[in-house]
Tab-separated table of C-alpha atoms in Angstrom:
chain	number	residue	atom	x	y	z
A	1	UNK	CA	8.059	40.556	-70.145
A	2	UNK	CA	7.123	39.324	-67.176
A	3	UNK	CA	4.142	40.018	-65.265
A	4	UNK	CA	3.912	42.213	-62.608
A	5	UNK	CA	3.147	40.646	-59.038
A	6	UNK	CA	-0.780	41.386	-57.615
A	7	UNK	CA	-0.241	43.217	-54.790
A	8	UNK	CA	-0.454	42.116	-51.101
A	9	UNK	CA	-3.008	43.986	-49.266
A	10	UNK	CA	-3.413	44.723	-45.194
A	11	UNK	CA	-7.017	44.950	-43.860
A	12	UNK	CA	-7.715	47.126	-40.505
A	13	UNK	CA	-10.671	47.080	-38.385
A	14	UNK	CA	-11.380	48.990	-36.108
A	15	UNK	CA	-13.843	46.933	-34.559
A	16	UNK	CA	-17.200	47.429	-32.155
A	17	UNK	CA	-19.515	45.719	-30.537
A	18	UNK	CA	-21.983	46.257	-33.299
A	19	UNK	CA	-21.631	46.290	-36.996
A	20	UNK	CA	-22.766	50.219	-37.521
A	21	UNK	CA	-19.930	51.411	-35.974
A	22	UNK	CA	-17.215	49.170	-37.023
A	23	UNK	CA	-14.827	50.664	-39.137
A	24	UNK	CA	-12.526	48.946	-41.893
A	25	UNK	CA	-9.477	49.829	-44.382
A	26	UNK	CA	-8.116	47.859	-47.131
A	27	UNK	CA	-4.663	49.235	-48.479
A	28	UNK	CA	-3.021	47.873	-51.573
A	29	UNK	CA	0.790	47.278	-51.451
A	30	UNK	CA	2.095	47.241	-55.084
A	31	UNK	CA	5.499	46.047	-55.739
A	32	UNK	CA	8.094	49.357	-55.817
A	33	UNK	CA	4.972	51.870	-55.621
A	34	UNK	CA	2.962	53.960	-52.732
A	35	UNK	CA	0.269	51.510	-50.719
A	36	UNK	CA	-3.587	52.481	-52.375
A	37	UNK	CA	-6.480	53.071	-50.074
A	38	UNK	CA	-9.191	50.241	-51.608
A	39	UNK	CA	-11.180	50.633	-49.231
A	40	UNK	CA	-12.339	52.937	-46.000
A	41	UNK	CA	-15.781	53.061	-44.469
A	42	UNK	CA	-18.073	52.158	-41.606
A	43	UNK	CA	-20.778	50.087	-41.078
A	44	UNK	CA	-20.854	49.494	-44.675
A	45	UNK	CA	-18.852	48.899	-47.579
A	46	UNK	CA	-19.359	51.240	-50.399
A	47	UNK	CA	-21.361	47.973	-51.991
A	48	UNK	CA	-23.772	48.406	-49.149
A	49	UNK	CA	-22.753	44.888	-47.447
A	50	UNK	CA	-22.524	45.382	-43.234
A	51	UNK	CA	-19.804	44.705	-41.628
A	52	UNK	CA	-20.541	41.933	-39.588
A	53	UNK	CA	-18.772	38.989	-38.814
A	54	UNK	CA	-19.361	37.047	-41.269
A	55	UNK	CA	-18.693	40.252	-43.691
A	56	UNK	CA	-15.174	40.829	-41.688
A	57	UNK	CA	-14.124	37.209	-41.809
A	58	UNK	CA	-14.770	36.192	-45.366
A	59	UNK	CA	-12.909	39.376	-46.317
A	60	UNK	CA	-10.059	38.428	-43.856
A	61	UNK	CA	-9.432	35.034	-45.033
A	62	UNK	CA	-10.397	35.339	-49.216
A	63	UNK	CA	-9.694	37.324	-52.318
A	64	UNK	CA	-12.207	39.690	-52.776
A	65	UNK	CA	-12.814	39.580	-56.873
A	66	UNK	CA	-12.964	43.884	-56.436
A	67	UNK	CA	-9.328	44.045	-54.921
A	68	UNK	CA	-6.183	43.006	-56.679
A	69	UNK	CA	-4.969	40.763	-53.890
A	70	UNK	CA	-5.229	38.678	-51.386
A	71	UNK	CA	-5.097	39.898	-47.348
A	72	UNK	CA	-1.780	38.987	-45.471
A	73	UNK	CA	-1.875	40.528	-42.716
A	74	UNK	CA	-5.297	41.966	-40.483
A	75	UNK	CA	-4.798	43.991	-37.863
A	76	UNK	CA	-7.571	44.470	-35.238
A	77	UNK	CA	-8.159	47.336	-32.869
A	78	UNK	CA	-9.317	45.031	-29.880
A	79	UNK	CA	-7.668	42.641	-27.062
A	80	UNK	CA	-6.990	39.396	-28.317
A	81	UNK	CA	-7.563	37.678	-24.803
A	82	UNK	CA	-7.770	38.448	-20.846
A	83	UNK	CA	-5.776	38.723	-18.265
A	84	UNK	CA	-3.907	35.657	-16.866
A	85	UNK	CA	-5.137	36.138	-13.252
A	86	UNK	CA	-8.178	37.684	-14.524
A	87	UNK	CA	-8.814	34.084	-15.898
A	88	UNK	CA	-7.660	31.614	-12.733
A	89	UNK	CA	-9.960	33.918	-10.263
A	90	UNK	CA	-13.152	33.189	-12.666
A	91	UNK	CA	-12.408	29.892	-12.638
A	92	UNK	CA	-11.897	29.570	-9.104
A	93	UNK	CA	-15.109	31.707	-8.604
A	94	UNK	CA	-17.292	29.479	-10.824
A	95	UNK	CA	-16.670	26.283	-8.417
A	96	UNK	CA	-16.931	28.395	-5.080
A	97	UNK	CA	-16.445	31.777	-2.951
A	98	UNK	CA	-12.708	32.171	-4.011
A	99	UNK	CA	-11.432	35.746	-5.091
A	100	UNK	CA	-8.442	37.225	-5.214
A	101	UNK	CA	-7.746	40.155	-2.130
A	102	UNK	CA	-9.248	43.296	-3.445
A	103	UNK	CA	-5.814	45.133	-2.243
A	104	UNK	CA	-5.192	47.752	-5.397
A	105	UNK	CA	-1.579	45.527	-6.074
A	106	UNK	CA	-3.919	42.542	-6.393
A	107	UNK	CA	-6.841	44.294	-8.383
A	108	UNK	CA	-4.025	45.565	-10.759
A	109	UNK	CA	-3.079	42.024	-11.792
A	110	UNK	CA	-6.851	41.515	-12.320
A	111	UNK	CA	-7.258	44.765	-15.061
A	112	UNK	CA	-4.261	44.666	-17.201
A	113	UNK	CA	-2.405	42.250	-19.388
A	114	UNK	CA	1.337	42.249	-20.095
A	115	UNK	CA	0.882	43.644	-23.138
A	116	UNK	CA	-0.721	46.677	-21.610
A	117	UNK	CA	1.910	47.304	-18.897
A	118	UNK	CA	3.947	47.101	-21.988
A	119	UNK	CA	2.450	49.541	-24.035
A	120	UNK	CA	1.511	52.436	-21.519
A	121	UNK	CA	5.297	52.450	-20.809
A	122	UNK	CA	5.919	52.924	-25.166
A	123	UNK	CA	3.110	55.270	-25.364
A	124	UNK	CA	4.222	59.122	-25.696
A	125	UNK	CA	1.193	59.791	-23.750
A	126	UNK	CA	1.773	57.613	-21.031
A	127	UNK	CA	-1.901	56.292	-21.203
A	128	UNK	CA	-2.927	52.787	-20.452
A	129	UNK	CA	-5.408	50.566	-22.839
A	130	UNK	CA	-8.706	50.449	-21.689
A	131	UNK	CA	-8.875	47.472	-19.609
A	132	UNK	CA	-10.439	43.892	-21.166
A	133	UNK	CA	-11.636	42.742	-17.918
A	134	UNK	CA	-13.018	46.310	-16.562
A	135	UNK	CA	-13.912	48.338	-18.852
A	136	UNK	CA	-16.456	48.358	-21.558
A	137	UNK	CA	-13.584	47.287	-24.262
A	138	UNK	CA	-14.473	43.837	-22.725
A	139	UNK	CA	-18.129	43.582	-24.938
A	140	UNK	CA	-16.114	43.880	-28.792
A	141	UNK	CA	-13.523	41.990	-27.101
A	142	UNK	CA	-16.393	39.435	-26.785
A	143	UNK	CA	-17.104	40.036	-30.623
A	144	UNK	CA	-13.443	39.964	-31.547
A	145	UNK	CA	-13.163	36.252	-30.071
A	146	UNK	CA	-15.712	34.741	-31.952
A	147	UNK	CA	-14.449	36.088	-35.463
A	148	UNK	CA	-10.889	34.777	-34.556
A	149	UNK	CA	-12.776	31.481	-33.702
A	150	UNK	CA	-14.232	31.597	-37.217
A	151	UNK	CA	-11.324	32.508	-39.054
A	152	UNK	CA	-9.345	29.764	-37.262
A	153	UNK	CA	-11.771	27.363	-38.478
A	154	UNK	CA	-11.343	28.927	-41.767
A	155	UNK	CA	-7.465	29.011	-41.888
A	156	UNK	CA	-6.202	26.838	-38.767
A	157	UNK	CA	-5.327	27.765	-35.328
A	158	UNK	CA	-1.726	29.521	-36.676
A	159	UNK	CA	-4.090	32.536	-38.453
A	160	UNK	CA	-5.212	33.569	-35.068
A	161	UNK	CA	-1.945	33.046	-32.632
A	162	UNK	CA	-3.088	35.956	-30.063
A	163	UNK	CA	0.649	36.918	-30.687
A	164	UNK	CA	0.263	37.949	-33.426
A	165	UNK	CA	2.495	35.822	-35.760
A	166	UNK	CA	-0.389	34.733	-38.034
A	167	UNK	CA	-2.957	36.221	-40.193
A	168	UNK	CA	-4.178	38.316	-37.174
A	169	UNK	CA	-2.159	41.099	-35.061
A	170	UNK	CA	-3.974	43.135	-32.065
A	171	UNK	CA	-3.525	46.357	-32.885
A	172	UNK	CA	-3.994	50.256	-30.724
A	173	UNK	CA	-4.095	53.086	-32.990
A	174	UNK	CA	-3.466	56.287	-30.377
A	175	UNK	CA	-0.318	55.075	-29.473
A	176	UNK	CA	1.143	53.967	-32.594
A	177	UNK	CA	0.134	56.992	-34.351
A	178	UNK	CA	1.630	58.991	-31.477
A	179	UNK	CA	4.351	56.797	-31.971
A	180	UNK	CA	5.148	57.528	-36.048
A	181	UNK	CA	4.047	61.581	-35.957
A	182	UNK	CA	6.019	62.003	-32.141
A	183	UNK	CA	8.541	64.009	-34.271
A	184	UNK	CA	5.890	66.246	-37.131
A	185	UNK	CA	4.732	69.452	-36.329
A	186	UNK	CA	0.793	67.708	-35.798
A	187	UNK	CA	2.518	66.003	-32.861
A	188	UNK	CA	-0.028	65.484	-29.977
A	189	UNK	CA	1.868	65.185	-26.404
A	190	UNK	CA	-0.906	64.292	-23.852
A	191	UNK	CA	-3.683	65.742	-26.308
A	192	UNK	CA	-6.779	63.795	-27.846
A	193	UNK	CA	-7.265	63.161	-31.410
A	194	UNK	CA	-10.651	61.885	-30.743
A	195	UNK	CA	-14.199	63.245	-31.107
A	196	UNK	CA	-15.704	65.630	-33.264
A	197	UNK	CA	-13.911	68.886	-31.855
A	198	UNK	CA	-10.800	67.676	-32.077
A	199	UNK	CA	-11.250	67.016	-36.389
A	200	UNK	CA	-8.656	69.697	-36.884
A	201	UNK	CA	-5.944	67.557	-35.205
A	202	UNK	CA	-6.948	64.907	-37.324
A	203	UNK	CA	-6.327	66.507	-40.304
A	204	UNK	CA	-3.273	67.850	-39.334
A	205	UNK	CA	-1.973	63.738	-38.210
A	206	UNK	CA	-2.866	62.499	-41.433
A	207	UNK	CA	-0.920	64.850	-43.509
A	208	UNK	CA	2.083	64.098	-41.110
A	209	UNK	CA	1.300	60.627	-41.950
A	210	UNK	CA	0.903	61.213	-46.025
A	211	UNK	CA	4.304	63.363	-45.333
A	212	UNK	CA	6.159	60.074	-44.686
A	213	UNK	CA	4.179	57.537	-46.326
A	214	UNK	CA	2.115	58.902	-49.239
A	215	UNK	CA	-0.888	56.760	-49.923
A	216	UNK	CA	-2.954	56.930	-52.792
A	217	UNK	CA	-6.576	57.670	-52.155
A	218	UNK	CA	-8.146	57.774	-56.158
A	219	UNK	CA	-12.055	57.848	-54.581
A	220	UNK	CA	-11.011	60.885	-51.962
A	221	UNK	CA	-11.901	58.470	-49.176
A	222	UNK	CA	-9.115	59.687	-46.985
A	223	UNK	CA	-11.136	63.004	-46.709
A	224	UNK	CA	-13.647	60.929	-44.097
A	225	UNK	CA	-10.839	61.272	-41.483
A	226	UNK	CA	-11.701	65.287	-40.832
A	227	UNK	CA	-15.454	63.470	-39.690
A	228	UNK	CA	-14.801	60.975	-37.578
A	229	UNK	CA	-12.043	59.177	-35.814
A	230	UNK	CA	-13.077	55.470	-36.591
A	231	UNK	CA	-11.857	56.265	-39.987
A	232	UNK	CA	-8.448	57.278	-38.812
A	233	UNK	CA	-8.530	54.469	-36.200
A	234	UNK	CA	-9.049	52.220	-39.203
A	235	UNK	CA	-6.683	53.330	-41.283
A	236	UNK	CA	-3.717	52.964	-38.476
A	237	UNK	CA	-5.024	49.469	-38.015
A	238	UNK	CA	-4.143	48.124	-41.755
A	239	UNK	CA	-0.913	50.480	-41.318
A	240	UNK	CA	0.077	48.585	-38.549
A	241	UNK	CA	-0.510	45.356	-39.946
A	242	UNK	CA	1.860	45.888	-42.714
A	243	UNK	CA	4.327	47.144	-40.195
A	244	UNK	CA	3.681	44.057	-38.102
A	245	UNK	CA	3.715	41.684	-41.223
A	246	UNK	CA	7.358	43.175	-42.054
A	247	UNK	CA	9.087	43.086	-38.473
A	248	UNK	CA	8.337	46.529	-37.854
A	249	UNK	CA	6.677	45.952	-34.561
A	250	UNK	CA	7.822	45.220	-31.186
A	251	UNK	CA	7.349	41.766	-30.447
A	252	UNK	CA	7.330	40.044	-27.008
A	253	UNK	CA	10.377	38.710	-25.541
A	254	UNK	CA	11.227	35.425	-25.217
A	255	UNK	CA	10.285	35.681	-21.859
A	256	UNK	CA	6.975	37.205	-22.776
A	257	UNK	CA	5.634	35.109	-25.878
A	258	UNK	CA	4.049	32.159	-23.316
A	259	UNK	CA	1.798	34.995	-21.626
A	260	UNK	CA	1.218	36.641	-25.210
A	261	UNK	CA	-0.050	33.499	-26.204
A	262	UNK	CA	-2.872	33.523	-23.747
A	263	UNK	CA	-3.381	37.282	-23.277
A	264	UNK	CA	-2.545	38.743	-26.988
A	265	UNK	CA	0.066	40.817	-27.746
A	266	UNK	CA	-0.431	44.953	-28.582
A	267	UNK	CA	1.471	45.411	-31.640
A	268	UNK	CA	3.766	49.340	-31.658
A	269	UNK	CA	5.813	50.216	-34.279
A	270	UNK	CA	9.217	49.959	-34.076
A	271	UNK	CA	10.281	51.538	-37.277
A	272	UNK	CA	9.590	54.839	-39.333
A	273	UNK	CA	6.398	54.948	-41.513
A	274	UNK	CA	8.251	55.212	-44.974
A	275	UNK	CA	9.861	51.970	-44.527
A	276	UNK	CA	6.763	50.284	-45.205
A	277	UNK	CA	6.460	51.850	-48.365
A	278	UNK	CA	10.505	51.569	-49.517
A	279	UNK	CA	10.371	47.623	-48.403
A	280	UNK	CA	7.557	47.114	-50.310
A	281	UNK	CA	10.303	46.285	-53.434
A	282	UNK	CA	12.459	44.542	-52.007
């Protein structure tokens, strides 16, 4: 008889500026069988080890001897790069008093990538990403540069193609779960999932989610959700790197992959969540 294949497995961090409140998943996909939840937590694995960089990329780019199988896809909640224009108006600045006119048309090109013009017109909600250049997203997004640095020096340049045609995918949870549960009862229109107040919606999203894609959780770790959102934000992340590591994502266009390049590239589903499951034996 021949062996059965280890399975792959998708890692999802939900990263931060610090290590305390950086969230990561690790879900098992067996051949023909239901994804497992190996891991969920923040700050800490459940081996007490941080999650710092150095914890995030040696996880990302080897086997862990605890898990049955390599990573092969890692998706990060976190921009993968700035703004075009954002860029050529700090360099400018840096060798003299040239900025961009601070007309709102101008400051717009300034705030948000392609990616997130892109992805506030797929969102159910209609909400924009926080902005990279603006907004306080810009300090992990600081973080999130030097561990793609460090895995590219790990696994080559390819692991990290902003993209996301490597190792690494950019991912942003509230939309794509909007996205997969826009049709469930626990659906959320223009409503928050987030903070502690809102931990009923939470549990209500994640059985929609175990509805269409039932994941097995043998350590009860999916409980953690009803707490806090990170855990949930986690979990989406490693979903949507297995949808992203499939084809299940909307990629740029032609026309779009030279920008995506520079400015990373919001992966949304573009598929149902039980394909990820019925694919996984084919």
């Amino acid at each position: 008889m021949t062996p059965a294949a280890a399975p792959t497995v998708t890692m999802g961090i939900d990263l931060a500026a610090q290590a305390r409140d950086t969230a990561v998943c690790l879900l098992a996909w067996p051949h023909a069988a239901p994804p497992e939840l190996l891991m969920l937590g923040r700050g800490v694995s459940a081996e007490g080890a941080a999650f710092d960089d150095e914890w995030l990329v040696g996880t990302a780019t080897g086997r862990r001897l605890e898990h049955p199988g390599e990573v092969t896809k890692v998706g990060i909640d976190d921009p993968f790069g700035w703004p075009v224009p954002f860029l050529d108006a700090l360099a400018a600045h840096r060798d003299g008093p040239v900025w961009p006119t601070t007309e709102e048309g101008s400051t717009a090109a300034l705030r948000h990538r392609e990616t997130d013009r892109v992805t506030q017109a797929r969102n159910p909600s209609g909400r924009w990403p926080l902005s990279v250049s603006s907004d306080r997203i810009a300090v992990p997004a600081m973080r999130c540069a030097a561990i793609l640095a460090e895995v590219a020096r790990r696994y080559g340049v390819g692991a990290v193609v902003r993209e996301g045609s490597g190792l690494c995918c950019e991912v942003y949870p509230d939309p794509a779960l909007r996205i997969w549960t826009e049709d469930s009862e626990a659906s959320l229109s223009k409503a928050s999932y987030k903070r502690a107040e809102n931990s009923g919606a939470r549990v209500a999203l994640l059985a929609a989610i175990q509805a269409e894609l039932p994941i097995a959780d043998p350590h009860g770790r999916l409980a953690m959700v009803e707490r806090e959102d990170d855990y949930l934000d986690a979990l989406l992340c490693a979903l949507v790197a297995r949808a992203a590591e499939l084809g299940f994502t909307h990629a740029p266009t032609p026309a779009q992959r030279e920008l995506a390049r520079i400015e990373g590239w919001i992966h949304l589903p573009s598929a149902p969540l039980g394909e990820l499951a019925r694919t996984s034996g084919s």
